[in-house]
Short mmCIF file of C-alpha atoms in Angstrom, two decimals:
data_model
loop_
_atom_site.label_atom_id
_atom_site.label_comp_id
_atom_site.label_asym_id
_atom_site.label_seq_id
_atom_site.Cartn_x
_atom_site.Cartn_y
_atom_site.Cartn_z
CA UNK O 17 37.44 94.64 32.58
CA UNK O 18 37.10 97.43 29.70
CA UNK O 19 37.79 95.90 26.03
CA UNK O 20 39.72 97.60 24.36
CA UNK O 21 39.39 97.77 20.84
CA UNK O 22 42.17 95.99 17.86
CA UNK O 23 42.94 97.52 14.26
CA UNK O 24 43.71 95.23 11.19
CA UNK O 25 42.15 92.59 9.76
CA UNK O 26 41.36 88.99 10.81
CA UNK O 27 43.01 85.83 9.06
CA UNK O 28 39.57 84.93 6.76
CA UNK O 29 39.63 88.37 6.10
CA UNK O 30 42.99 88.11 4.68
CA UNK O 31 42.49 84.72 2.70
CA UNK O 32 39.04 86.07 1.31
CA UNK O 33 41.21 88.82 -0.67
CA UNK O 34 44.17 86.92 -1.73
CA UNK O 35 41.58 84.65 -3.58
CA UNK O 36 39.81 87.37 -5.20
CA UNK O 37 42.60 88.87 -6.68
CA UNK O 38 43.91 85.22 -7.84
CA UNK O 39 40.49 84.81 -9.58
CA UNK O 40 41.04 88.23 -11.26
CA UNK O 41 44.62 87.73 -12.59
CA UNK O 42 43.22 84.23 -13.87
CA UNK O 43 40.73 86.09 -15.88
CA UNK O 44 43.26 88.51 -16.79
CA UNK O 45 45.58 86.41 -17.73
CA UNK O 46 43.25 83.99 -20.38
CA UNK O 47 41.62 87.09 -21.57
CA UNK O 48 45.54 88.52 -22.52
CA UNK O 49 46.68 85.15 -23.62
CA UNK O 50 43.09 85.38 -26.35
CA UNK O 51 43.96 88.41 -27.77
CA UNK O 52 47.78 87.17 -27.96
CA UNK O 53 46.65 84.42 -30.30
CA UNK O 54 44.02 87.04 -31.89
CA UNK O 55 47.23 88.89 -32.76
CA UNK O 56 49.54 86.08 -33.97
CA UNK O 57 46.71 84.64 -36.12
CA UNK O 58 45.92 88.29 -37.76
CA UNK O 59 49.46 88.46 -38.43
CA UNK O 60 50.33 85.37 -39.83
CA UNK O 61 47.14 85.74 -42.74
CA UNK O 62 48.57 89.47 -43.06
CA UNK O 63 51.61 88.48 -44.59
CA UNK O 64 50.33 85.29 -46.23
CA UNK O 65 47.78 87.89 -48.39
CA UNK O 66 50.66 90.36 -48.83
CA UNK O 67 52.87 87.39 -50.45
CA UNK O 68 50.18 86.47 -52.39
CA UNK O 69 49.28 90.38 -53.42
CA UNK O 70 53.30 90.26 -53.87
CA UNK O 71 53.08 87.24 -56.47
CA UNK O 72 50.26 88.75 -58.45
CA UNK O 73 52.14 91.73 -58.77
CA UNK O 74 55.03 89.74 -59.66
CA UNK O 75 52.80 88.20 -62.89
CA UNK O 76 51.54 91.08 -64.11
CA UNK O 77 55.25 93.47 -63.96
CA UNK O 78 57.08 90.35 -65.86
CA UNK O 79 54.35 89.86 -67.95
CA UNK O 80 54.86 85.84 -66.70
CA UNK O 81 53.33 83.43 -64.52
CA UNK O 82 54.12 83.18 -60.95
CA UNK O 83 52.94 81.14 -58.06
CA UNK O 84 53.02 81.25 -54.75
CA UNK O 85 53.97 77.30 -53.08
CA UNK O 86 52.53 76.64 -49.87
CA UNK O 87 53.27 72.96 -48.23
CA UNK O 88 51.07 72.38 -45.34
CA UNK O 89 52.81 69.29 -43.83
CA UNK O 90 55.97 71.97 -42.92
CA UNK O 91 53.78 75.01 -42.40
CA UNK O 92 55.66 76.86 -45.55
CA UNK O 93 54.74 79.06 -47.99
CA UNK O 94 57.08 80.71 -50.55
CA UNK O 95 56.54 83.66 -52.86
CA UNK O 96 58.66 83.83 -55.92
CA UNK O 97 61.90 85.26 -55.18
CA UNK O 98 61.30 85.41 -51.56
CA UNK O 99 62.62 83.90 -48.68
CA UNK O 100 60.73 80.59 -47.52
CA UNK O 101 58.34 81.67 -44.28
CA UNK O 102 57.32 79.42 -41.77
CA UNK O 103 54.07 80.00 -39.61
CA UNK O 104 54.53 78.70 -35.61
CA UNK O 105 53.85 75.77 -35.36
CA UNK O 106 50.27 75.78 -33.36
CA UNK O 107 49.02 76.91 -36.65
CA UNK O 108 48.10 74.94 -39.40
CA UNK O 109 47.51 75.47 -43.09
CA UNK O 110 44.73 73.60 -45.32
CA UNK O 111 45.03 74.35 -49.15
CA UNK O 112 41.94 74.38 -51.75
CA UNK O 113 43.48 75.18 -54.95
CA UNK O 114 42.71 73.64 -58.50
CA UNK O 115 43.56 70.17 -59.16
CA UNK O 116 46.36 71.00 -61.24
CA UNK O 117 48.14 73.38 -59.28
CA UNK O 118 48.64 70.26 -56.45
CA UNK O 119 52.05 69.20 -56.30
CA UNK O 120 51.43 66.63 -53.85
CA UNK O 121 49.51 65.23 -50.97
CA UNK O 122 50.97 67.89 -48.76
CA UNK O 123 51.46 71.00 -50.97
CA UNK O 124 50.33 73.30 -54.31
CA UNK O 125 50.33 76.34 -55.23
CA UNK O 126 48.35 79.13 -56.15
CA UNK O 127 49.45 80.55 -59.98
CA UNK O 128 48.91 83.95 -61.84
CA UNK O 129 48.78 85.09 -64.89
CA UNK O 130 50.19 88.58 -66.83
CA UNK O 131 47.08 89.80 -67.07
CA UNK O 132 45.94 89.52 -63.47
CA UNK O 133 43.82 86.18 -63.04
CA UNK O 134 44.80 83.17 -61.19
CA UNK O 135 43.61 79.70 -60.53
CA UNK O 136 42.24 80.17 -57.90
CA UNK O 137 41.89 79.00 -54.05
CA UNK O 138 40.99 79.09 -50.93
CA UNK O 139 43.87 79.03 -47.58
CA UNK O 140 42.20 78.50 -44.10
CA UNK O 141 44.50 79.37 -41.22
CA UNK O 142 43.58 77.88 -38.16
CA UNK O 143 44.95 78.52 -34.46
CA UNK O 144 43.46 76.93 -31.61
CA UNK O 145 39.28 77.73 -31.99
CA UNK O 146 40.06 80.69 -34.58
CA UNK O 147 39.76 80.17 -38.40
CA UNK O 148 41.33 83.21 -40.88
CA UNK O 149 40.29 82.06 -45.26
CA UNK O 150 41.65 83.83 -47.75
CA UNK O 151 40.26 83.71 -50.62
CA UNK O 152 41.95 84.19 -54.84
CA UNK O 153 38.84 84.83 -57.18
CA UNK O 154 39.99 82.86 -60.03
CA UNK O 155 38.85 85.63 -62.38
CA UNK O 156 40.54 88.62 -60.91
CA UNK O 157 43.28 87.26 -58.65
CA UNK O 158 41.99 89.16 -56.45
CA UNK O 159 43.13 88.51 -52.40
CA UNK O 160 40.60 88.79 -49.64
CA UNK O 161 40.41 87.38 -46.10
CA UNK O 162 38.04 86.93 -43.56
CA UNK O 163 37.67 85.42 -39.89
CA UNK O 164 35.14 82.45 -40.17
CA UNK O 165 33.00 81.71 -37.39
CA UNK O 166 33.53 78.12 -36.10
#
């Protein structure tokens, strides 16, 4: 009795490919949802050193202080004259600023003067396993920020 010959694939076959390509959205899919958080983290410290860059321009143009209030227990920060922004809440805020610039256990501010300086500080934003500082020289007021490697 001649064999004749069948076209397609067997069941194994079958399963062995449906699991590779679930292993391959898997890593797809945490490498996208990474770079998702890489994004929302960037973001957040964007604005948070443009309100900042906003306030010191704010000193020196009104020839007053101004500060910028941040309260970490809410996840707030508000530049003068601005509206109050709120950062998601899987990110959190921790404040170094001078002693006298602390309002409470929870919040404080970062202050500049008319002729550019500040008191200083440093702002970590965390998300998850990433860390974004910026940084206020005290002497220049000037607004830097950086990725720290945890």
């Amino acid at each position: 009795m001649p064999r004749t010959r069948q076209h397609g694939f067997t069941l194994i076959e079958l399963v062995a490919v449906i699991v590779l390509i679930g292993i391959a959205l898997s890593v797809v899919s945490l490498s996208f949802s990474k770079s998702m958080s890489s994004a929302k983290i960037q973001a957040a410290t964007r604005d948070l050193v443009a309100a900042l860059r906003y306030t010191r321009g704010q000193a020196i143009v009104t020839g007053k202080q101004a500060a910028l209030d941040l309260d970490i227990q809410s996840n707030t920060y508000q530049a003068p004259g601005r509206p109050l922004m709120k950062l998601p809440k899987d990110m959190h805020l921790v404040l170094l600023t001078a002693d006298s610039e602390q309002t409470s256990t929870t919040s404080g501010r970062i202050r500049f003067f008319p002729d550019g300086a500040s008191t200083g500080g440093h702002i970590s934003v965390r998300l998850g396993e990433r860390e974004w500082r910026i940084n206020v020289s005290w002497l220049t007021g000037e607004v830097t920020r950086e990725e720290t490697a945890k």
